[in-house]
Amino acid sequence: MSSFIKENIDEVRKRIENSAKKVGRNPDDILLLAVSKTIDVPKIKEAVACGLNSLGENRVQEIMEKYEPMGDGINWHLIGHLQTNKVKYIIDKVCLIHSVESIKLATEIDKKAEKSGVIMDILVEVNMAGEESKFGIAPSECESFIRELSKFKNIRVKGLMTVAPFTENPEDNRIYFRKLKEMLVDINSKNIDNINMCELSMGMTGDYEVAIEEGATIVRVGTGIFGERFYPNKNK
Ligand SMILES: *Cc1c(COP(=O)(O)O)cnc(C)c1O
């Protein structure tokens, strides 16, 4: 068993604790989501052995492939763009979908959730920096979007998610994390039926400490745990 994964996890946990304490938060209120995309099952099992049983994948296909080999006791999170025609494959496998950004997708999730007899927990993905290349709804549309989502009976809106811009300096993203938190507080205060959000999924390897200082409840860390990713035969 290579020990670098354990060492990485120890380091990430230490940093989470430090960032939380810096702003008077309880580190236990922050979920470290291990982003296991492109990582093989034996390596992921090393992370699970260190107590990380919440795994984030951005492709439906990879969840399908790893679901059986990883076995019971894993909380799977879908963090990447979800196509409507693939909802049926993951509806009974994932505990949280981080990337809801259209009514069309929400309608399909609601339909398939009802069919499976589950209430699906979701986050609304917000494109805070307005980047062309990123998914997510515009901040200005968030409230009306959530008002629409509140009508679905088989969907529970747990909170907001953002993928901040890639940057060398994590401080550059502080403003986006702060604004996402403000949006959550603001929308909760409108007392919309069925809407009481508590989760903020924000922060990745490069900027999770700043995100925690700004209120992240879920940080999505891949490289910081498993090392650099390789994409054989893929142009991504
Ligand atoms: C890949 C990915 C991550 C993790 O990125 P790292 O920089 O490797 O930590 C987090 N969130 C999403 C949506 C991703 O696709």
PDB file of C-alpha atoms and ligand atoms in Angstrom:
ATOM      1  CA  MET A   1       0.000   0.000   0.000  1.00  0.00           C
ATOM      2  CA  SER A   2       1.545   3.277  -1.071  1.00  0.00           C
ATOM      3  CA  SER A   3       1.433   5.646   1.831  1.00  0.00           C
ATOM      4  CA  PHE A   4       1.297   8.912  -0.082  1.00  0.00           C
ATOM      5  CA  ILE A   5      -2.483   8.850  -0.161  1.00  0.00           C
ATOM      6  CA  LYS A   6      -2.656   8.535   3.609  1.00  0.00           C
ATOM      7  CA  GLU A   7      -0.069  11.283   4.024  1.00  0.00           C
ATOM      8  CA  ASN A   8      -1.993  13.536   1.651  1.00  0.00           C
ATOM      9  CA  ILE A   9      -5.228  12.924   3.529  1.00  0.00           C
ATOM     10  CA  ASP A  10      -3.579  13.674   6.873  1.00  0.00           C
ATOM     11  CA  GLU A  11      -2.286  16.932   5.414  1.00  0.00           C
ATOM     12  CA  VAL A  12      -5.661  17.939   3.935  1.00  0.00           C
ATOM     13  CA  ARG A  13      -7.407  17.137   7.226  1.00  0.00           C
ATOM     14  CA  LYS A  14      -4.916  19.224   9.146  1.00  0.00           C
ATOM     15  CA  ARG A  15      -5.479  22.157   6.829  1.00  0.00           C
ATOM     16  CA  ILE A  16      -9.249  21.817   7.048  1.00  0.00           C
ATOM     17  CA  GLU A  17      -8.976  21.875  10.815  1.00  0.00           C
ATOM     18  CA  ASN A  18      -6.722  24.935  10.797  1.00  0.00           C
ATOM     19  CA  SER A  19      -8.953  26.887   8.410  1.00  0.00           C
ATOM     20  CA  ALA A  20     -12.061  26.019  10.372  1.00  0.00           C
ATOM     21  CA  LYS A  21     -10.510  27.016  13.684  1.00  0.00           C
ATOM     22  CA  LYS A  22      -9.246  30.266  12.212  1.00  0.00           C
ATOM     23  CA  VAL A  23     -12.839  31.412  11.732  1.00  0.00           C
ATOM     24  CA  GLY A  24     -14.335  29.694  14.786  1.00  0.00           C
ATOM     25  CA  ARG A  25     -15.960  26.807  12.951  1.00  0.00           C
ATOM     26  CA  ASN A  26     -16.135  23.165  13.968  1.00  0.00           C
ATOM     27  CA  PRO A  27     -14.055  21.091  11.513  1.00  0.00           C
ATOM     28  CA  ASP A  28     -16.575  18.248  11.913  1.00  0.00           C
ATOM     29  CA  ASP A  29     -19.125  20.409  10.095  1.00  0.00           C
ATOM     30  CA  ILE A  30     -17.084  20.179   6.915  1.00  0.00           C
ATOM     31  CA  LEU A  31     -17.321  17.143   4.646  1.00  0.00           C
ATOM     32  CA  LEU A  32     -14.126  16.223   2.852  1.00  0.00           C
ATOM     33  CA  LEU A  33     -15.383  14.800  -0.439  1.00  0.00           C
ATOM     34  CA  ALA A  34     -12.675  12.731  -2.115  1.00  0.00           C
ATOM     35  CA  VAL A  35     -12.873  13.400  -5.848  1.00  0.00           C
ATOM     36  CA  SER A  36     -11.978  10.046  -7.358  1.00  0.00           C
ATOM     37  CA  LYS A  37     -12.464  10.734 -11.077  1.00  0.00           C
ATOM     38  CA  THR A  38      -9.880   8.886 -13.238  1.00  0.00           C
ATOM     39  CA  ILE A  39      -8.526   7.142 -10.119  1.00  0.00           C
ATOM     40  CA  ASP A  40      -8.561   3.337 -10.040  1.00  0.00           C
ATOM     41  CA  VAL A  41     -10.408   1.264  -7.464  1.00  0.00           C
ATOM     42  CA  PRO A  42      -7.365   0.067  -5.444  1.00  0.00           C
ATOM     43  CA  LYS A  43      -6.236   3.655  -4.875  1.00  0.00           C
ATOM     44  CA  ILE A  44      -9.731   4.805  -3.980  1.00  0.00           C
ATOM     45  CA  LYS A  45      -9.922   1.955  -1.471  1.00  0.00           C
ATOM     46  CA  GLU A  46      -6.826   3.342   0.219  1.00  0.00           C
ATOM     47  CA  ALA A  47      -8.654   6.617   0.752  1.00  0.00           C
ATOM     48  CA  VAL A  48     -11.726   4.794   2.048  1.00  0.00           C
ATOM     49  CA  ALA A  49      -9.481   2.896   4.472  1.00  0.00           C
ATOM     50  CA  CYS A  50      -8.471   6.294   5.853  1.00  0.00           C
ATOM     51  CA  GLY A  51     -12.113   7.024   6.591  1.00  0.00           C
ATOM     52  CA  LEU A  52     -13.091   8.901   3.434  1.00  0.00           C
ATOM     53  CA  ASN A  53     -16.272   7.158   2.353  1.00  0.00           C
ATOM     54  CA  SER A  54     -17.796  10.074   0.468  1.00  0.00           C
ATOM     55  CA  LEU A  55     -16.614  10.005  -3.139  1.00  0.00           C
ATOM     56  CA  GLY A  56     -17.183  12.548  -5.893  1.00  0.00           C
ATOM     57  CA  GLU A  57     -17.260  11.626  -9.572  1.00  0.00           C
ATOM     58  CA  ASN A  58     -18.014  13.892 -12.508  1.00  0.00           C
ATOM     59  CA  ARG A  59     -19.036  11.225 -15.017  1.00  0.00           C
ATOM     60  CA  VAL A  60     -21.991   8.867 -14.765  1.00  0.00           C
ATOM     61  CA  GLN A  61     -19.983   6.189 -16.577  1.00  0.00           C
ATOM     62  CA  GLU A  62     -17.303   6.135 -13.889  1.00  0.00           C
ATOM     63  CA  ILE A  63     -19.822   5.778 -11.078  1.00  0.00           C
ATOM     64  CA  MET A  64     -21.354   2.837 -12.930  1.00  0.00           C
ATOM     65  CA  GLU A  65     -17.965   1.168 -13.352  1.00  0.00           C
ATOM     66  CA  LYS A  66     -16.800   1.672  -9.783  1.00  0.00           C
ATOM     67  CA  TYR A  67     -20.097   1.146  -7.978  1.00  0.00           C
ATOM     68  CA  GLU A  68     -19.913  -2.645  -7.568  1.00  0.00           C
ATOM     69  CA  PRO A  69     -16.138  -2.943  -7.044  1.00  0.00           C
ATOM     70  CA  MET A  70     -16.208  -0.310  -4.301  1.00  0.00           C
ATOM     71  CA  GLY A  71     -18.974  -2.162  -2.491  1.00  0.00           C
ATOM     72  CA  ASP A  72     -21.293  -0.996   0.272  1.00  0.00           C
ATOM     73  CA  GLY A  73     -20.791   1.910   2.589  1.00  0.00           C
ATOM     74  CA  ILE A  74     -19.841   4.511  -0.004  1.00  0.00           C
ATOM     75  CA  ASN A  75     -21.680   7.813  -0.329  1.00  0.00           C
ATOM     76  CA  TRP A  76     -21.449   8.667  -4.023  1.00  0.00           C
ATOM     77  CA  HIS A  77     -21.772  12.284  -5.121  1.00  0.00           C
ATOM     78  CA  LEU A  78     -22.220  13.358  -8.720  1.00  0.00           C
ATOM     79  CA  ILE A  79     -20.282  16.612  -9.098  1.00  0.00           C
ATOM     80  CA  GLY A  80     -20.071  17.036 -12.885  1.00  0.00           C
ATOM     81  CA  HIS A  81     -22.478  17.990 -15.633  1.00  0.00           C
ATOM     82  CA  LEU A  82     -25.385  15.556 -15.818  1.00  0.00           C
ATOM     83  CA  GLN A  83     -27.163  14.784 -19.068  1.00  0.00           C
ATOM     84  CA  THR A  84     -30.894  14.237 -18.793  1.00  0.00           C
ATOM     85  CA  ASN A  85     -30.735  10.846 -20.492  1.00  0.00           C
ATOM     86  CA  LYS A  86     -28.288   9.540 -17.864  1.00  0.00           C
ATOM     87  CA  VAL A  87     -30.293  10.385 -14.750  1.00  0.00           C
ATOM     88  CA  LYS A  88     -31.845   6.917 -14.737  1.00  0.00           C
ATOM     89  CA  TYR A  89     -28.462   5.245 -14.231  1.00  0.00           C
ATOM     90  CA  ILE A  90     -27.543   7.069 -11.031  1.00  0.00           C
ATOM     91  CA  ILE A  91     -30.834   7.941  -9.360  1.00  0.00           C
ATOM     92  CA  ASP A  92     -30.579   4.998  -6.952  1.00  0.00           C
ATOM     93  CA  LYS A  93     -26.798   5.178  -6.568  1.00  0.00           C
ATOM     94  CA  VAL A  94     -25.875   8.708  -5.528  1.00  0.00           C
ATOM     95  CA  CYS A  95     -26.749  10.552  -2.340  1.00  0.00           C
ATOM     96  CA  LEU A  96     -26.246  14.075  -3.685  1.00  0.00           C
ATOM     97  CA  ILE A  97     -26.236  15.647  -7.147  1.00  0.00           C
ATOM     98  CA  HIS A  98     -24.134  18.840  -7.016  1.00  0.00           C
ATOM     99  CA  SER A  99     -24.777  20.043 -10.549  1.00  0.00           C
ATOM    100  CA  VAL A 100     -28.438  20.895 -11.128  1.00  0.00           C
ATOM    101  CA  GLU A 101     -28.704  23.899 -13.421  1.00  0.00           C
ATOM    102  CA  SER A 102     -31.783  23.499 -15.611  1.00  0.00           C
ATOM    103  CA  ILE A 103     -35.473  22.853 -15.143  1.00  0.00           C
ATOM    104  CA  LYS A 104     -35.268  20.201 -17.819  1.00  0.00           C
ATOM    105  CA  LEU A 105     -32.740  18.261 -15.739  1.00  0.00           C
ATOM    106  CA  ALA A 106     -34.674  18.824 -12.512  1.00  0.00           C
ATOM    107  CA  THR A 107     -37.858  17.557 -14.173  1.00  0.00           C
ATOM    108  CA  GLU A 108     -36.128  14.339 -15.166  1.00  0.00           C
ATOM    109  CA  ILE A 109     -34.551  13.872 -11.715  1.00  0.00           C
ATOM    110  CA  ASP A 110     -37.975  14.386 -10.113  1.00  0.00           C
ATOM    111  CA  LYS A 111     -39.570  11.862 -12.446  1.00  0.00           C
ATOM    112  CA  LYS A 112     -36.938   9.178 -11.951  1.00  0.00           C
ATOM    113  CA  ALA A 113     -36.812   9.785  -8.196  1.00  0.00           C
ATOM    114  CA  GLU A 114     -40.545   9.238  -7.943  1.00  0.00           C
ATOM    115  CA  LYS A 115     -40.245   6.038  -9.950  1.00  0.00           C
ATOM    116  CA  SER A 116     -37.504   4.783  -7.615  1.00  0.00           C
ATOM    117  CA  GLY A 117     -39.354   5.883  -4.507  1.00  0.00           C
ATOM    118  CA  VAL A 118     -36.609   8.248  -3.329  1.00  0.00           C
ATOM    119  CA  ILE A 119     -36.337  11.922  -2.515  1.00  0.00           C
ATOM    120  CA  MET A 120     -33.226  13.097  -4.345  1.00  0.00           C
ATOM    121  CA  ASP A 121     -30.980  15.584  -2.591  1.00  0.00           C
ATOM    122  CA  ILE A 122     -29.526  18.145  -4.950  1.00  0.00           C
ATOM    123  CA  LEU A 123     -27.449  21.307  -5.039  1.00  0.00           C
ATOM    124  CA  VAL A 124     -27.891  24.141  -7.495  1.00  0.00           C
ATOM    125  CA  GLU A 125     -24.730  24.869  -9.457  1.00  0.00           C
ATOM    126  CA  VAL A 126     -24.019  28.565  -9.775  1.00  0.00           C
ATOM    127  CA  ASN A 127     -21.503  30.025 -12.227  1.00  0.00           C
ATOM    128  CA  MET A 128     -20.248  32.755  -9.911  1.00  0.00           C
ATOM    129  CA  ALA A 129     -17.601  34.230 -12.203  1.00  0.00           C
ATOM    130  CA  GLY A 130     -19.751  34.042 -15.334  1.00  0.00           C
ATOM    131  CA  GLU A 131     -17.192  31.907 -17.127  1.00  0.00           C
ATOM    132  CA  GLU A 132     -18.274  30.850 -20.616  1.00  0.00           C
ATOM    133  CA  SER A 133     -16.614  27.461 -20.249  1.00  0.00           C
ATOM    134  CA  LYS A 134     -18.428  26.549 -17.048  1.00  0.00           C
ATOM    135  CA  PHE A 135     -21.817  25.097 -16.314  1.00  0.00           C
ATOM    136  CA  GLY A 136     -24.179  26.567 -13.761  1.00  0.00           C
ATOM    137  CA  ILE A 137     -26.844  29.207 -13.631  1.00  0.00           C
ATOM    138  CA  ALA A 138     -26.155  32.917 -13.321  1.00  0.00           C
ATOM    139  CA  PRO A 139     -26.290  34.335  -9.777  1.00  0.00           C
ATOM    140  CA  SER A 140     -29.082  36.704 -10.839  1.00  0.00           C
ATOM    141  CA  GLU A 141     -31.270  33.733 -11.806  1.00  0.00           C
ATOM    142  CA  CYS A 142     -30.670  31.686  -8.692  1.00  0.00           C
ATOM    143  CA  GLU A 143     -33.655  32.742  -6.621  1.00  0.00           C
ATOM    144  CA  SER A 144     -36.240  32.315  -9.361  1.00  0.00           C
ATOM    145  CA  PHE A 145     -34.670  28.980 -10.295  1.00  0.00           C
ATOM    146  CA  ILE A 146     -34.959  27.757  -6.720  1.00  0.00           C
ATOM    147  CA  ARG A 147     -38.564  28.929  -6.548  1.00  0.00           C
ATOM    148  CA  GLU A 148     -39.226  26.658  -9.534  1.00  0.00           C
ATOM    149  CA  LEU A 149     -37.351  23.748  -7.942  1.00  0.00           C
ATOM    150  CA  SER A 150     -39.359  24.092  -4.743  1.00  0.00           C
ATOM    151  CA  LYS A 151     -42.398  22.757  -6.599  1.00  0.00           C
ATOM    152  CA  PHE A 152     -40.869  19.356  -7.321  1.00  0.00           C
ATOM    153  CA  LYS A 153     -42.055  16.772  -4.810  1.00  0.00           C
ATOM    154  CA  ASN A 154     -39.197  14.308  -5.187  1.00  0.00           C
ATOM    155  CA  ILE A 155     -36.326  16.756  -5.051  1.00  0.00           C
ATOM    156  CA  ARG A 156     -34.848  18.331  -1.937  1.00  0.00           C
ATOM    157  CA  VAL A 157     -32.695  21.412  -2.520  1.00  0.00           C
ATOM    158  CA  LYS A 158     -29.903  21.091   0.051  1.00  0.00           C
ATOM    159  CA  GLY A 159     -27.823  24.069  -1.001  1.00  0.00           C
ATOM    160  CA  LEU A 160     -25.557  25.677  -3.573  1.00  0.00           C
ATOM    161  CA  MET A 161     -22.416  24.609  -5.381  1.00  0.00           C
ATOM    162  CA  THR A 162     -19.838  26.471  -7.421  1.00  0.00           C
ATOM    163  CA  VAL A 163     -16.694  25.676  -9.382  1.00  0.00           C
ATOM    164  CA  ALA A 164     -14.546  28.762  -8.993  1.00  0.00           C
ATOM    165  CA  PRO A 165     -12.099  29.875 -11.694  1.00  0.00           C
ATOM    166  CA  PHE A 166      -8.725  28.217 -11.941  1.00  0.00           C
ATOM    167  CA  THR A 167      -6.230  30.554 -10.332  1.00  0.00           C
ATOM    168  CA  GLU A 168      -2.744  30.538  -8.845  1.00  0.00           C
ATOM    169  CA  ASN A 169      -3.886  32.699  -5.973  1.00  0.00           C
ATOM    170  CA  PRO A 170      -6.794  31.260  -3.968  1.00  0.00           C
ATOM    171  CA  GLU A 171      -7.531  34.699  -2.525  1.00  0.00           C
ATOM    172  CA  ASP A 172      -8.852  35.635  -5.980  1.00  0.00           C
ATOM    173  CA  ASN A 173     -11.772  33.269  -5.378  1.00  0.00           C
ATOM    174  CA  ARG A 174     -12.693  34.475  -1.903  1.00  0.00           C
ATOM    175  CA  ILE A 175     -15.221  36.932  -3.300  1.00  0.00           C
ATOM    176  CA  TYR A 176     -17.077  34.173  -5.174  1.00  0.00           C
ATOM    177  CA  PHE A 177     -17.277  31.961  -2.087  1.00  0.00           C
ATOM    178  CA  ARG A 178     -18.442  34.867   0.043  1.00  0.00           C
ATOM    179  CA  LYS A 179     -21.142  35.776  -2.468  1.00  0.00           C
ATOM    180  CA  LEU A 180     -22.362  32.191  -2.748  1.00  0.00           C
ATOM    181  CA  LYS A 181     -22.818  32.087   1.024  1.00  0.00           C
ATOM    182  CA  GLU A 182     -24.649  35.416   0.931  1.00  0.00           C
ATOM    183  CA  MET A 183     -26.962  34.047  -1.733  1.00  0.00           C
ATOM    184  CA  LEU A 184     -27.756  31.019   0.396  1.00  0.00           C
ATOM    185  CA  VAL A 185     -28.560  33.142   3.439  1.00  0.00           C
ATOM    186  CA  ASP A 186     -30.572  35.595   1.349  1.00  0.00           C
ATOM    187  CA  ILE A 187     -32.667  32.915  -0.384  1.00  0.00           C
ATOM    188  CA  ASN A 188     -33.297  31.073   2.891  1.00  0.00           C
ATOM    189  CA  SER A 189     -34.622  34.319   4.348  1.00  0.00           C
ATOM    190  CA  LYS A 190     -37.348  34.485   1.673  1.00  0.00           C
ATOM    191  CA  ASN A 191     -39.180  31.610   3.362  1.00  0.00           C
ATOM    192  CA  ILE A 192     -39.862  29.756   0.151  1.00  0.00           C
ATOM    193  CA  ASP A 193     -41.898  26.582   0.751  1.00  0.00           C
ATOM    194  CA  ASN A 194     -39.678  23.496   1.061  1.00  0.00           C
ATOM    195  CA  ILE A 195     -36.508  25.562   0.839  1.00  0.00           C
ATOM    196  CA  ASN A 196     -34.119  25.593   3.773  1.00  0.00           C
ATOM    197  CA  MET A 197     -30.624  25.189   2.405  1.00  0.00           C
ATOM    198  CA  CYS A 198     -27.681  24.196   4.584  1.00  0.00           C
ATOM    199  CA  GLU A 199     -24.935  22.993   2.230  1.00  0.00           C
ATOM    200  CA  LEU A 200     -22.291  25.016   0.409  1.00  0.00           C
ATOM    201  CA  SER A 201     -20.185  22.851  -1.898  1.00  0.00           C
ATOM    202  CA  MET A 202     -17.212  25.032  -2.736  1.00  0.00           C
ATOM    203  CA  GLY A 203     -13.448  24.788  -2.746  1.00  0.00           C
ATOM    204  CA  MET A 204     -11.116  22.360  -4.541  1.00  0.00           C
ATOM    205  CA  THR A 205      -7.463  21.453  -4.056  1.00  0.00           C
ATOM    206  CA  GLY A 206      -6.260  24.950  -4.927  1.00  0.00           C
ATOM    207  CA  ASP A 207      -8.669  26.957  -2.818  1.00  0.00           C
ATOM    208  CA  TYR A 208     -10.499  24.843  -0.215  1.00  0.00           C
ATOM    209  CA  GLU A 209      -8.965  26.652   2.739  1.00  0.00           C
ATOM    210  CA  VAL A 210     -10.332  30.008   1.596  1.00  0.00           C
ATOM    211  CA  ALA A 211     -13.680  28.328   0.850  1.00  0.00           C
ATOM    212  CA  ILE A 212     -13.841  26.969   4.407  1.00  0.00           C
ATOM    213  CA  GLU A 213     -13.118  30.408   5.824  1.00  0.00           C
ATOM    214  CA  GLU A 214     -16.088  31.638   3.792  1.00  0.00           C
ATOM    215  CA  GLY A 215     -18.451  28.902   4.971  1.00  0.00           C
ATOM    216  CA  ALA A 216     -17.997  25.806   2.793  1.00  0.00           C
ATOM    217  CA  THR A 217     -19.694  22.705   4.240  1.00  0.00           C
ATOM    218  CA  ILE A 218     -18.411  20.383   1.488  1.00  0.00           C
ATOM    219  CA  VAL A 219     -14.957  20.692  -0.065  1.00  0.00           C
ATOM    220  CA  ARG A 220     -14.225  18.653  -3.188  1.00  0.00           C
ATOM    221  CA  VAL A 221     -10.592  17.566  -3.203  1.00  0.00           C
ATOM    222  CA  GLY A 222      -9.050  15.358  -5.890  1.00  0.00           C
ATOM    223  CA  THR A 223      -5.433  16.212  -6.664  1.00  0.00           C
ATOM    224  CA  GLY A 224      -4.699  17.052  -3.035  1.00  0.00           C
ATOM    225  CA  ILE A 225      -5.530  13.448  -2.091  1.00  0.00           C
ATOM    226  CA  PHE A 226      -4.658  11.274  -5.094  1.00  0.00           C
ATOM    227  CA  GLY A 227      -2.022  13.396  -6.825  1.00  0.00           C
ATOM    228  CA  GLU A 228      -2.081  14.613 -10.417  1.00  0.00           C
ATOM    229  CA  ARG A 229      -4.653  12.996 -12.670  1.00  0.00           C
ATOM    230  CA  PHE A 230      -3.813  11.261 -15.931  1.00  0.00           C
ATOM    231  CA  TYR A 231      -6.268  11.116 -18.781  1.00  0.00           C
ATOM    232  CA  PRO A 232      -5.187   8.289 -21.088  1.00  0.00           C
ATOM    233  CA  ASN A 233      -6.962   8.336 -24.460  1.00  0.00           C
ATOM    234  CA  LYS A 234      -8.971  11.336 -23.502  1.00  0.00           C
ATOM    235  CA  ASN A 235      -8.721  14.849 -24.754  1.00  0.00           C
ATOM    236  CA  LYS A 236      -9.833  16.276 -21.427  1.00  0.00           C
TER     237      LYS A 236
HETATM  238  C1  LIG B   1     -12.205  17.484 -10.648  1.00  0.00           C
HETATM  239  C2  LIG B   1     -13.147  18.266  -9.814  1.00  0.00           C
HETATM  240  C3  LIG B   1     -12.814  18.645  -8.490  1.00  0.00           C
HETATM  241  C4  LIG B   1     -11.486  18.340  -7.834  1.00  0.00           C
HETATM  242  O1  LIG B   1     -10.456  19.092  -8.403  1.00  0.00           O
HETATM  243  P1  LIG B   1      -8.991  19.100  -7.738  1.00  0.00           P
HETATM  244  O2  LIG B   1      -8.421  20.401  -8.201  1.00  0.00           O
HETATM  245  O3  LIG B   1      -8.270  17.924  -8.276  1.00  0.00           O
HETATM  246  O4  LIG B   1      -9.159  19.036  -6.285  1.00  0.00           O
HETATM  247  C5  LIG B   1     -13.759  19.351  -7.769  1.00  0.00           C
HETATM  248  N1  LIG B   1     -14.968  19.659  -8.283  1.00  0.00           N
HETATM  249  C6  LIG B   1     -15.319  19.316  -9.533  1.00  0.00           C
HETATM  250  C7  LIG B   1     -16.663  19.700 -10.032  1.00  0.00           C
HETATM  251  C8  LIG B   1     -14.428  18.618 -10.337  1.00  0.00           C
HETATM  252  O5  LIG B   1     -14.789  18.272 -11.591  1.00  0.00           O
END
